[in-house]
Amino acid sequence: MRHFGHIAPAVRGDLFFREPSAFDAGSPAPVLAAALGATLYSPATRPRLADDVIKQARRGVVSMVLCLEDSIDDSEVPAAEENLVRQFADLAARGGEPPLLFIRVREPHQITDLVRRLGESVRLLSGFVLPKFTQERGIPFMEALTKAESACGRRLFAMPVLESPELLHLETRQEVLQKIARTVDTHRDRVLALRLGVTDFCSAYGLRRAPDMTAYDVRIVADVIADVVNVLGRADGTGFTITGPVWEYFRLQERMFKPQLRRSPFLEGSAEELRTTLIEHDLDGLLREIELDRANGLLGKTCIHPSHVAPVHALSVVSHEEFSDAQDILRPERDGGGVLRSSYTNKMNEVKPHRAWAERTLRRAEVFGVAKEDVGFVDLLAASVAE
């Protein structure tokens, strides 16, 4: 699979200076962590789940979470588990390559139980999403994952969700973060990425952000994100990929503020109609939040609606300018450091301070590609949604 693989090759050729590289479930963990992109969640109760997975893959989705936790009622769990087993068998019988598939469980015992029940179709499973992850809850989950791997003979990843009240509360946050750090470091080879449960953070204080606001406008949430990145997202080799929080809105709501989406890039791209559509569906706030995710050290995003996928992926493509800067910074002859003017002559690149940024940028370029010099977000988004 590859990002933008659903777009015709000729169209990709017009958009990309370097096209996204192909990857699969067996690719190295750093590649998969960078490639997760917009991870689309779906309740495990959906009766035509296999059809949904295939349809979303054809629309450019490369990672999905099939949820047994908050998206379904407590009473539905047994039936949802049975449905998952049937749907995985259906997918396996059809052949082909589905997206990276993860199951969000509630309790550790579900991991070993589901791996056993999936049988041969477990080959389609990339891992599990572990809710409300702390050291106390996390260790049993990771132990269950280790047993499941041994039982099925294949690699299974964990994606812990950081969303517990203890992580939010100021008096316990530092201790909880340090314990989480030790736990995930112990199981580093199995932790693909860390996910942020911002909806649960807001719930602890009875909050809900409006469609005109991002997670970073809710200060108590922004503070937690900053602390998580501070402890768990460092670029010194100890950090992990941390994904962006979910965007809840996908249909028209009454607006209190002026649209945040600027007109100029859309007019330059002759895409005023696309701009209007995005604003009508409250996706201008999503675009702003995606940009803030990256500015704050997050990569990829939890998504609960298919309309969110294309914007996340379009904004994940590395611009030609970013790519040029990253290459310049990482040239072998620059190992000693120094400062140089960018090839776009609009900024100074400091080799040592910007090295980690450049390395991350080239990793993103590998899986999302590099846009041509005259290609921007609007062109990428328009091509994605036109397919």
XYZ file of C-alpha atoms in Angstrom, residues 39-367:
329
model
C -6.283 6.448 11.525
C -9.981 5.888 10.964
C -11.982 4.437 13.869
C -15.033 2.254 13.290
C -17.330 0.506 15.805
C -16.766 -3.245 15.747
C -20.540 -3.761 15.676
C -20.966 -2.697 12.040
C -22.628 -5.610 10.210
C -20.786 -4.935 6.926
C -17.446 -4.097 8.482
C -15.420 -6.007 5.891
C -17.095 -4.022 3.113
C -16.387 -0.801 5.001
C -12.698 -1.662 5.351
C -12.327 -2.373 1.643
C -14.253 0.749 0.656
C -12.131 2.997 2.869
C -8.919 1.418 1.579
C -9.994 2.322 -1.950
C -10.462 5.911 -0.773
C -6.948 6.225 0.597
C -7.235 5.001 4.201
C -4.104 3.107 5.275
C -4.837 2.485 8.976
C -8.059 1.632 10.816
C -9.051 0.858 14.392
C -11.984 -1.484 14.939
C -13.334 -0.438 18.295
C -14.675 -2.573 21.135
C -14.450 0.211 23.691
C -16.152 3.600 24.008
C -17.819 3.554 20.581
C -20.145 0.689 21.577
C -22.479 -0.013 24.485
C -21.247 -2.296 27.265
C -23.947 -4.818 26.452
C -22.775 -5.054 22.826
C -19.241 -6.308 23.535
C -19.824 -10.085 23.146
C -21.696 -9.628 19.871
C -19.087 -7.160 18.635
C -16.303 -9.662 19.311
C -18.180 -12.335 17.375
C -18.726 -9.875 14.542
C -15.020 -9.045 14.421
C -14.106 -12.711 14.068
C -16.609 -13.126 11.208
C -15.509 -9.951 9.438
C -11.804 -10.823 9.644
C -12.567 -14.227 8.153
C -14.517 -12.507 5.370
C -11.607 -10.163 4.651
C -9.119 -13.033 4.625
C -11.264 -14.991 2.163
C -11.431 -12.068 -0.251
C -7.663 -11.713 -0.496
C -5.906 -8.449 -1.290
C -4.199 -6.098 1.111
C -6.391 -4.267 3.631
C -5.254 -1.206 5.594
C -3.221 -1.682 8.747
C -5.891 -3.031 11.113
C -5.907 -2.608 14.888
C -8.482 -3.662 17.469
C -9.262 -1.380 20.386
C -9.942 -3.612 23.372
C -11.252 -2.914 26.858
C -9.379 -5.464 28.958
C -6.104 -7.413 28.575
C -7.771 -10.837 28.339
C -9.490 -9.770 25.117
C -6.114 -9.652 23.369
C -5.239 -13.315 23.832
C -8.840 -14.411 23.405
C -9.342 -12.571 20.117
C -6.025 -13.717 18.668
C -7.069 -17.306 19.405
C -10.533 -16.837 17.919
C -9.282 -15.077 14.791
C -7.349 -18.175 13.798
C -5.746 -17.928 10.356
C -7.194 -14.462 9.715
C -4.978 -13.033 12.474
C -2.472 -12.417 9.643
C -4.545 -9.332 8.784
C -4.145 -7.875 12.281
C -1.377 -5.357 12.961
C -2.030 -4.916 16.676
C -4.156 -3.501 19.451
C -5.109 -0.096 20.785
C -4.875 -0.021 24.586
C -7.267 2.401 26.315
C -6.679 4.540 29.411
C -3.041 3.499 29.519
C -1.112 3.956 32.745
C 1.646 1.845 34.251
C -0.830 -0.084 36.379
C -3.222 -0.766 33.502
C -0.547 -0.934 30.845
C 1.629 -3.746 32.167
C -1.164 -6.401 32.006
C -1.998 -5.230 28.474
C 1.617 -5.553 27.337
C 1.971 -8.970 28.990
C -1.150 -10.155 27.171
C 0.232 -8.810 23.895
C 3.473 -10.745 24.419
C 1.508 -13.966 25.001
C -0.642 -13.326 21.932
C 2.429 -12.789 19.766
C 3.901 -16.051 20.945
C 0.639 -17.886 20.318
C 0.102 -16.643 16.764
C 3.757 -16.415 15.722
C 3.562 -12.928 14.251
C 4.453 -9.371 15.221
C 1.674 -7.419 16.938
C 1.995 -3.756 17.825
C 0.518 -1.792 20.709
C -0.853 1.731 20.456
C -1.497 2.921 24.029
C -4.052 5.706 24.455
C -3.103 8.350 26.992
C -6.445 9.542 28.360
C -6.725 8.747 32.071
C -7.779 11.428 34.600
C -4.560 10.830 36.565
C -2.624 12.070 33.544
C -4.775 15.175 33.349
C -4.730 16.129 37.023
C -1.828 18.410 37.878
C -0.960 16.768 41.203
C -0.466 13.306 39.630
C 0.596 14.115 36.060
C 4.354 14.080 36.483
C 4.432 10.773 38.347
C 1.987 9.127 35.935
C 3.960 10.327 32.921
C 7.222 9.014 34.311
C 5.669 5.613 35.017
C 4.158 5.472 31.529
C 7.557 6.373 30.078
C 9.216 3.486 31.907
C 6.514 1.055 30.832
C 6.553 1.885 27.130
C 10.356 2.028 27.104
C 10.469 -1.522 28.467
C 8.262 -2.618 25.575
C 9.694 -0.213 22.983
C 9.834 -2.821 20.191
C 6.081 -3.369 20.446
C 4.872 0.233 20.892
C 4.146 1.607 17.437
C 2.736 4.978 18.516
C 1.084 6.735 21.441
C -2.397 8.166 20.935
C -4.016 11.058 22.823
C -7.559 10.728 24.191
C -8.497 14.394 24.245
C -12.231 13.665 24.451
C -11.625 11.904 27.782
C -9.451 14.807 28.950
C -12.300 17.214 28.259
C -14.807 14.881 29.900
C -12.951 15.048 33.210
C -13.865 18.751 33.425
C -17.194 18.686 31.603
C -15.724 20.433 28.563
C -16.285 20.100 24.844
C -14.550 22.250 22.266
C -16.691 23.943 19.632
C -15.994 23.470 15.895
C -14.402 26.917 15.797
C -11.770 25.859 18.334
C -8.883 23.420 18.282
C -7.623 21.243 21.110
C -4.884 23.825 21.603
C -7.442 26.532 22.394
C -8.547 24.514 25.455
C -5.670 25.391 27.733
C -5.994 22.509 30.160
C -5.806 20.097 27.214
C -2.972 21.992 25.533
C -0.951 21.813 28.756
C -1.313 18.019 28.903
C -0.334 17.622 25.243
C 2.756 19.740 25.885
C 3.752 17.631 28.877
C 3.196 14.353 27.001
C 5.397 15.529 24.139
C 7.966 16.845 26.627
C 8.378 13.441 28.282
C 7.469 10.966 25.515
C 8.130 12.755 22.229
C 11.785 13.719 22.473
C 13.960 13.615 19.376
C 16.989 12.169 21.157
C 16.111 8.532 20.446
C 14.063 8.037 23.611
C 10.810 9.394 22.198
C 7.841 7.822 20.414
C 5.540 8.863 17.608
C 2.581 10.665 19.207
C -0.544 11.055 17.113
C -2.925 14.004 17.003
C -6.276 14.025 18.846
C -9.627 13.274 17.291
C -11.669 15.961 15.520
C -15.309 15.439 16.482
C -17.211 17.495 13.905
C -18.347 16.497 10.444
C -21.566 18.342 9.677
C -22.894 21.872 9.598
C -23.189 23.759 12.883
C -24.128 27.352 13.612
C -20.996 29.501 13.548
C -20.040 31.982 16.243
C -16.786 33.190 14.679
C -15.627 34.046 11.194
C -14.180 31.113 9.238
C -10.524 30.543 10.018
C -9.691 29.230 6.547
C -7.909 31.937 4.543
C -9.143 32.604 1.028
C -5.865 33.271 -0.763
C -4.482 29.734 -1.269
C -7.847 28.568 -2.530
C -8.235 31.440 -4.962
C -4.709 30.868 -6.252
C -5.598 27.221 -6.797
C -8.966 28.053 -8.414
C -10.647 26.012 -5.720
C -13.155 28.391 -4.154
C -15.819 25.700 -4.359
C -13.611 23.343 -2.354
C -12.996 26.043 0.245
C -16.742 26.622 0.608
C -17.368 22.901 1.039
C -14.716 22.627 3.754
C -16.161 25.572 5.675
C -19.711 24.247 5.373
C -18.600 20.957 6.880
C -16.640 22.600 9.697
C -13.330 21.291 8.407
C -11.507 24.605 8.491
C -10.985 24.091 12.223
C -9.665 20.604 11.480
C -7.086 22.016 9.063
C -5.874 24.487 11.644
C -5.637 21.759 14.275
C -3.621 19.510 11.944
C -1.098 22.310 11.454
C -0.927 22.851 15.214
C -0.484 19.111 15.750
C 2.663 19.167 13.669
C 3.924 22.388 15.225
C 3.613 20.686 18.620
C 5.414 17.493 17.640
C 2.485 15.203 16.722
C 2.193 13.126 13.555
C -0.961 11.525 12.167
C -4.424 11.877 13.656
C -7.299 9.912 15.134
C -10.335 10.243 12.831
C -13.941 9.243 13.352
C -15.279 10.249 9.935
C -14.004 9.429 6.419
C -14.207 13.091 5.370
C -11.296 13.855 7.718
C -8.851 11.486 6.036
C -8.014 13.430 2.870
C -7.243 16.721 4.678
C -4.949 14.935 7.147
C -3.044 13.230 4.352
C -2.864 16.302 2.122
C -1.334 18.321 4.965
C 1.109 15.497 5.717
C 2.818 15.725 2.333
C 6.214 17.400 2.576
C 6.435 20.613 0.590
C 9.235 21.083 -1.907
C 10.605 23.880 0.268
C 10.653 21.710 3.419
C 12.362 18.920 1.500
C 15.014 21.267 0.107
C 15.766 22.639 3.577
C 15.966 19.148 5.111
C 18.318 17.903 2.416
C 20.577 20.912 2.779
C 20.771 20.504 6.550
C 21.624 16.792 6.334
C 24.338 16.987 3.681
C 27.397 15.001 4.860
C 29.682 18.003 4.483
C 27.488 19.843 7.021
C 28.209 17.427 9.885
C 30.284 20.067 11.610
C 27.357 22.454 11.859
C 27.096 26.030 10.713
C 24.430 28.255 9.237
C 23.360 28.478 5.601
C 20.782 30.364 3.621
C 17.925 28.208 2.384
C 17.678 27.407 -1.307
C 14.420 29.368 -1.296
C 16.422 32.356 0.068
C 13.760 33.125 2.675
C 15.262 31.722 5.872
C 18.445 30.614 7.608
C 18.970 26.913 8.278
C 21.078 26.163 11.360
C 22.523 22.712 10.819
C 22.805 21.397 14.379
C 19.582 22.832 15.896
C 17.521 21.872 12.830
C 18.971 18.382 12.329
C 16.265 16.499 14.255
C 13.570 18.430 12.372
C 15.220 17.556 9.070
C 15.420 13.861 9.941
C 11.738 13.777 10.862
C 10.852 15.659 7.681
C 12.668 13.157 5.452
C 10.961 10.278 7.300
C 7.598 11.894 6.557
C 8.679 12.506 2.960
C 9.389 8.804 2.538
C 5.809 7.757 3.290
